[in-house]
XYZ file of C-alpha atoms in Angstrom:
468
model
C 5.263 38.840 171.498
C 4.955 37.637 167.878
C 7.643 38.526 165.342
C 7.143 39.702 161.777
C 9.816 38.201 159.532
C 9.808 40.510 156.519
C 11.728 40.203 153.266
C 12.291 43.328 151.155
C 13.494 42.760 147.597
C 15.469 45.795 146.423
C 17.899 47.829 148.555
C 17.431 51.227 146.951
C 15.815 54.191 148.722
C 12.307 52.694 148.503
C 13.306 49.443 150.194
C 15.494 51.055 152.845
C 12.842 53.660 153.678
C 10.201 50.944 154.009
C 12.414 49.021 156.436
C 13.173 52.126 158.471
C 9.526 53.218 158.661
C 8.390 49.762 159.764
C 11.000 49.613 162.522
C 9.802 52.998 163.793
C 6.091 52.197 163.441
C 3.976 51.675 166.570
C 2.976 48.029 166.537
C 2.187 45.063 168.775
C 4.905 42.737 167.459
C 8.654 42.518 166.957
C 10.192 42.945 163.504
C 13.048 41.163 161.768
C 13.884 42.515 158.293
C 16.105 41.118 155.538
C 16.929 43.210 152.464
C 17.771 41.379 149.224
C 19.693 43.208 146.491
C 20.794 41.815 143.117
C 23.901 44.045 143.090
C 26.791 43.618 145.541
C 26.244 47.203 146.791
C 23.082 48.895 148.120
C 21.361 52.218 147.296
C 19.944 51.369 143.872
C 19.367 54.333 141.577
C 21.055 56.716 143.995
C 24.324 54.878 143.275
C 23.619 53.832 139.681
C 21.045 56.299 138.356
C 22.324 59.724 139.393
C 25.046 61.451 137.397
C 28.454 61.439 139.158
C 28.602 65.248 139.216
C 25.561 65.435 141.500
C 27.194 65.298 144.957
C 24.290 67.129 146.582
C 21.768 64.565 145.394
C 24.125 61.723 146.239
C 24.112 63.092 149.792
C 20.912 61.061 150.149
C 23.241 58.099 150.535
C 24.339 59.443 153.911
C 20.785 59.139 155.238
C 20.421 55.649 153.788
C 23.768 54.642 155.273
C 22.624 55.797 158.712
C 19.611 53.495 158.485
C 21.640 50.437 157.492
C 24.433 51.152 159.963
C 22.043 50.913 162.926
C 22.479 47.156 162.568
C 18.805 46.194 162.900
C 18.396 45.361 159.187
C 20.252 42.538 157.478
C 21.261 42.914 153.846
C 22.005 40.141 151.372
C 23.724 41.558 148.280
C 24.508 39.822 144.972
C 21.275 37.807 145.305
C 19.031 37.659 142.240
C 15.336 37.216 142.922
C 13.928 34.447 140.762
C 17.318 32.744 140.429
C 19.145 32.653 143.755
C 15.979 32.959 145.813
C 12.345 32.549 144.763
C 8.932 33.605 145.952
C 8.344 30.080 147.256
C 11.560 30.332 149.282
C 10.345 33.570 150.824
C 7.022 31.995 151.770
C 8.883 29.220 153.601
C 10.968 31.636 155.651
C 9.039 34.921 156.007
C 5.620 36.273 156.924
C 5.533 38.739 154.038
C 7.564 40.327 151.257
C 7.760 43.907 149.956
C 9.037 44.372 146.405
C 10.944 47.623 145.837
C 12.797 46.770 142.640
C 12.315 50.157 140.988
C 12.229 50.866 137.258
C 15.493 50.690 135.345
C 14.505 50.043 131.719
C 13.949 52.748 129.126
C 10.413 53.402 127.977
C 9.911 52.842 124.264
C 9.692 55.621 121.699
C 7.605 54.395 118.802
C 8.874 56.334 115.804
C 10.366 55.048 112.538
C 14.122 54.538 112.660
C 14.375 54.246 116.447
C 16.356 51.012 116.012
C 19.018 52.520 113.747
C 22.666 52.133 114.655
C 23.428 55.072 116.943
C 20.058 55.154 118.727
C 20.232 54.378 122.463
C 18.203 54.360 125.635
C 19.191 56.958 128.209
C 18.958 54.461 131.075
C 21.624 52.264 129.490
C 23.925 55.252 129.045
C 23.350 56.353 132.659
C 24.212 52.849 133.851
C 27.423 52.990 131.828
C 28.658 56.334 133.113
C 27.660 55.370 136.668
C 29.810 52.236 136.534
C 27.006 49.664 136.724
C 28.634 46.217 136.811
C 26.161 44.599 134.411
C 26.572 46.852 131.355
C 29.392 46.868 128.769
C 32.573 48.633 129.823
C 32.800 50.681 126.626
C 30.350 53.046 124.953
C 30.370 54.137 121.281
C 31.045 57.870 121.712
C 31.868 58.679 118.093
C 29.229 61.275 117.201
C 29.904 64.979 116.709
C 26.204 65.905 116.761
C 23.911 64.173 119.272
C 20.175 64.378 120.014
C 18.493 63.775 123.364
C 14.718 63.378 123.377
C 12.972 64.357 126.592
C 12.480 67.310 128.924
C 12.981 65.654 132.297
C 15.939 65.463 134.671
C 17.310 62.306 133.050
C 17.434 64.076 129.680
C 19.396 66.928 131.235
C 21.742 64.525 133.052
C 22.519 62.735 129.797
C 22.935 66.016 127.918
C 25.229 67.458 130.559
C 27.499 64.407 130.671
C 27.720 64.344 126.866
C 28.554 68.055 126.611
C 30.785 68.388 129.664
C 34.537 68.115 129.215
C 35.780 64.877 130.750
C 38.495 66.585 132.808
C 35.770 68.515 134.638
C 34.421 65.177 135.912
C 37.704 64.194 137.564
C 36.677 65.449 141.030
C 33.766 62.972 140.979
C 33.721 59.192 141.434
C 33.730 58.619 137.663
C 35.415 55.293 136.807
C 38.508 55.282 134.589
C 36.833 53.561 131.641
C 34.100 56.213 131.630
C 36.595 59.072 131.830
C 38.621 57.643 128.962
C 35.513 57.175 126.801
C 34.244 60.708 127.399
C 37.726 62.174 126.957
C 37.921 60.726 123.439
C 34.436 61.894 122.449
C 34.446 64.224 119.384
C 31.072 65.773 120.308
C 30.542 69.430 119.418
C 26.749 69.786 119.559
C 24.090 68.267 121.828
C 20.467 68.954 120.840
C 17.700 68.442 123.432
C 14.178 68.096 122.001
C 10.959 68.626 123.940
C 7.468 68.285 122.488
C 6.003 71.084 124.632
C 7.106 74.593 125.567
C 9.624 75.899 128.110
C 6.881 76.531 130.689
C 5.838 72.856 130.621
C 9.200 71.150 131.143
C 9.560 68.369 133.716
C 13.087 69.064 134.904
C 13.901 71.013 138.062
C 15.545 74.453 138.286
C 18.649 72.919 139.875
C 19.208 70.620 136.924
C 18.720 73.462 134.480
C 21.068 75.875 136.246
C 23.828 73.249 136.260
C 23.776 73.212 132.468
C 24.642 76.888 132.378
C 27.682 76.318 134.590
C 29.455 74.020 132.138
C 32.938 75.198 131.148
C 33.501 75.922 127.449
C 29.908 74.990 126.523
C 27.518 77.517 124.962
C 23.850 77.283 125.942
C 21.772 77.870 122.812
C 18.071 78.709 123.059
C 15.833 79.978 120.280
C 13.700 83.116 120.439
C 10.861 81.461 118.541
C 10.208 79.222 121.571
C 9.410 82.133 123.903
C 6.260 83.580 122.357
C 4.269 82.387 125.380
C 0.568 81.656 125.235
C -1.763 82.616 128.102
C -1.421 79.231 129.824
C 2.374 79.530 129.841
C 2.214 83.087 131.146
C -0.070 81.961 133.967
C 2.273 79.080 134.866
C 5.252 81.435 134.976
C 3.335 83.906 137.156
C 1.907 81.398 139.645
C 4.356 78.487 139.896
C 7.620 79.266 141.680
C 9.525 76.454 139.975
C 8.370 77.528 136.522
C 9.225 81.131 137.402
C 12.820 80.176 138.188
C 13.125 78.063 135.048
C 11.839 80.928 132.914
C 14.282 83.326 134.569
C 17.227 81.042 133.769
C 16.159 80.547 130.162
C 15.582 84.266 129.671
C 19.093 84.973 130.926
C 20.497 82.489 128.415
C 18.706 84.322 125.613
C 20.927 87.346 126.315
C 24.210 85.438 126.363
C 26.663 85.729 123.533
C 27.475 82.383 121.946
C 30.082 81.211 119.486
C 33.272 81.193 121.524
C 32.900 77.756 123.146
C 34.105 74.516 121.587
C 30.817 72.780 122.402
C 27.177 73.799 122.239
C 24.083 72.526 124.032
C 20.883 73.412 122.157
C 17.434 73.397 123.779
C 14.655 72.897 121.208
C 11.106 73.339 122.539
C 7.870 72.741 120.611
C 9.628 69.945 118.729
C 7.843 66.609 118.222
C 10.142 63.807 116.950
C 8.700 62.143 113.865
C 11.408 59.775 112.656
C 15.099 59.022 112.573
C 16.818 58.914 109.202
C 19.630 56.533 108.351
C 22.303 56.319 105.694
C 22.879 53.470 103.274
C 24.740 51.506 105.963
C 21.895 51.727 108.496
C 23.633 54.336 110.637
C 21.770 57.305 112.067
C 22.260 60.529 110.068
C 19.415 62.896 111.093
C 16.320 63.454 113.207
C 13.149 64.733 111.574
C 10.666 66.577 113.785
C 7.504 68.625 113.517
C 7.257 72.086 114.977
C 4.337 72.239 117.476
C 2.396 75.054 119.136
C 0.057 75.405 122.134
C -3.459 74.114 121.473
C -5.138 76.415 124.018
C -6.101 73.484 126.263
C -2.799 72.817 127.989
C -1.368 70.616 125.250
C 0.234 71.116 121.858
C -0.730 70.524 118.260
C 1.268 70.085 115.103
C 1.923 72.994 112.788
C 2.798 70.920 109.740
C 6.268 72.488 109.613
C 8.852 69.708 109.315
C 12.525 70.202 110.150
C 15.661 68.063 110.167
C 18.814 68.229 112.252
C 21.890 66.182 111.261
C 22.940 63.846 114.080
C 24.961 60.658 114.433
C 23.600 59.508 117.824
C 20.349 59.785 119.744
C 19.352 59.082 123.347
C 15.701 58.648 124.256
C 14.956 59.888 127.772
C 11.183 59.590 127.739
C 10.799 57.664 130.990
C 11.592 54.423 132.756
C 9.504 51.274 133.113
C 9.653 48.455 135.623
C 10.522 44.848 134.831
C 8.450 41.745 135.647
C 9.517 39.489 138.499
C 9.146 35.692 138.401
C 5.928 34.559 140.062
C 4.705 38.115 140.726
C 1.799 39.758 138.835
C 2.870 42.485 136.424
C 1.054 45.181 134.472
C 2.820 45.305 131.102
C 1.035 48.472 130.048
C 2.215 50.585 132.967
C 5.354 48.661 133.905
C 4.319 48.167 137.547
C 3.175 45.469 139.932
C -0.636 45.855 140.132
C -1.570 46.948 143.633
C -3.930 48.848 145.876
C -1.955 51.186 148.125
C 0.930 48.726 148.004
C -1.119 45.552 148.492
C -0.370 43.426 145.428
C -3.353 42.292 143.352
C -3.816 39.252 141.143
C -5.114 39.353 137.568
C -8.711 39.432 138.861
C -8.033 42.396 141.125
C -8.002 40.366 144.326
C -5.420 41.037 147.018
C -2.607 38.494 147.327
C -1.884 37.931 151.028
C 1.670 38.607 152.166
C 2.839 40.357 148.973
C 3.414 44.122 148.817
C 5.126 46.729 146.659
C 6.619 50.180 147.151
C 8.544 52.757 145.136
C 8.594 52.982 141.367
C 7.601 49.344 140.857
C 4.435 50.275 142.764
C 3.511 53.666 141.310
C 5.680 54.062 138.215
C 8.778 56.248 137.726
C 7.324 59.518 138.995
C 8.061 61.683 141.989
C 11.144 62.468 144.022
C 12.573 61.104 147.272
C 9.795 62.710 149.336
C 7.224 60.730 147.363
C 9.209 57.548 147.980
C 8.986 58.044 151.744
C 5.233 58.684 151.789
C 4.788 55.797 149.366
C 6.650 53.449 151.714
C 4.626 54.644 154.680
C 1.368 53.756 152.909
C 2.618 50.253 152.099
C 4.040 49.659 155.578
C 0.753 50.610 157.231
C -0.960 47.842 155.284
C 1.757 45.357 156.231
C 1.108 46.188 159.885
C -2.689 46.012 159.729
C -2.740 42.854 157.589
C -1.313 40.694 160.374
C -4.219 38.256 160.108
C -3.280 37.355 156.529
C 0.490 37.022 156.880
C 2.122 33.849 155.649
C 2.885 31.098 158.171
C 6.488 30.164 157.331
C 7.857 26.659 157.898
C 11.227 27.934 159.125
C 11.349 31.614 160.111
C 14.752 31.339 161.788
C 17.297 33.979 160.837
C 19.887 31.278 160.211
C 17.815 29.687 157.429
C 18.525 32.209 154.665
C 22.351 32.314 154.911
C 22.336 28.522 154.991
C 20.072 28.335 151.937
C 22.207 30.757 149.929
C 25.434 28.959 150.840
C 23.869 25.632 149.873
C 23.094 27.113 146.452
C 26.616 28.445 146.041
C 25.597 32.114 146.095
C 28.434 34.538 146.879
C 26.188 36.847 148.855
C 27.511 40.006 150.459
C 26.390 41.550 153.740
C 26.614 44.883 155.548
C 30.198 44.258 156.640
C 31.007 43.461 153.029
C 29.494 46.741 151.876
C 31.574 48.568 154.486
C 34.680 46.852 153.108
C 33.799 47.853 149.525
C 32.907 51.380 150.612
C 36.249 51.828 152.370
C 38.106 50.290 149.404
C 36.520 52.749 146.963
C 37.332 55.680 149.217
C 40.931 54.480 149.504
C 41.171 54.326 145.698
C 40.084 57.945 145.481
C 42.272 59.295 148.272
C 45.570 59.584 146.287
C 43.738 61.788 143.772
C 41.955 63.898 146.379
C 38.604 62.379 145.451
C 35.846 61.088 147.736
C 35.948 57.692 146.033
C 36.556 55.837 142.805
C 33.799 53.355 142.101
C 34.722 49.700 141.556
C 32.955 48.519 138.404
C 33.489 44.755 137.728
C 31.012 42.638 139.668
C 33.583 39.965 140.509
C 35.931 42.576 141.941
C 33.100 44.099 143.990
C 32.366 40.663 145.422
C 36.021 39.860 146.100
C 36.470 43.121 148.002
C 33.210 42.629 149.908
C 34.126 39.089 150.934
C 37.679 40.199 151.829
C 39.199 37.663 149.489
C 43.005 37.839 149.106
C 44.797 39.221 146.044
C 42.128 41.778 145.254
C 43.202 43.954 142.344
C 43.765 47.623 143.039
C 42.172 48.382 139.681
C 43.534 49.657 136.414
C 45.721 52.712 136.181
C 44.605 56.112 134.998
C 46.846 57.586 132.311
C 49.346 59.707 134.218
C 47.436 59.286 137.479
C 47.268 57.098 140.518
C 45.751 53.613 140.255
C 42.007 53.315 140.470
C 39.300 50.913 139.401
C 38.266 50.915 135.738
């Protein structure tokens, strides 16, 4: 029976689901799958793109762990595609490749002043508070008044972490450097701006409700935003998710505010126009235009211009994918051009043996359920395209470890991830926490490769040691 040697680049949910679906798929050939991940640990945005106070969402990791722990998928961590291994290497050793590299860069917001000192991308901030090894260890949390632009779940995650008291994050896996940065933050007000109305938001009811549970944080909504038009009324009446969101917001309208030390403001019908700076180039205010429903499902400007003093801004208006060496890329949409996961060249012709799944395939939309169905579509093409698979020179499983060692790559494997996983849990145990995430890449690798003299991490002020 022939064997499909498949490489999957990206060990987040999209890549792991694709591997799992293929192994379960009815087919007339055997399958051997290798996952390549640029980070020393798997799980992608579930580990590095979800706020640490989301244990229910992070429970997805348990399902992903079950797939990897079966032992029928090899994983090579700390391997950068395009540097440590190339597309030509994959063609020499595999029949096909599936790219599942996701979308981790912030989409641009083209307004004047967006490059002022104090203006940041939400994705970078999320990577920082999630302990991503490739971002700076410190973050400039010096603002008292902060703006967040966007009405999706990422905007609410960023807003919640900014407004939440650092001590309330201690039960999570928050790294020490993140705790210390948030603890010193002088923030008093977080303003969230959305261009449309409260019935058109993109976040989920769960995310919204969590905001209202923050200790010592007032939720501030404005009555002027709730004069619903007919389209909004219809959405509230017919869409269960919108109904719940409206119920939560209406309850907040009745709350008394003023006693908390921090406030989280939700501004709807607010279109950002520009950021204003001081004489030193530092952010001092956001200027926006008040909008209103246009009767066709969108909004239009009213001509009323307002300003809110701020010293920092986070744009959370979406993610975009990044190009990969030797792989076609659509700069406009931030995806690999494809037809149902079959990668296309610049002329729209299918490239044999090259596939995509997840956000790098369809863009940063949809939840985990979409990722599974997305992977299934791609995998079905991999299976039926057997006649156009690559014919590798050396498909042996021993070839890749040998190649990486020859190139001096400190790659990690599944046993290494287990070692890192257990190490992080051990760091959290003295504090009664599920884990404390190891942040420095070199320390992650040392733990994964079971090298001697691994540091136990820096010490929390007045607490047990843990990784910074």
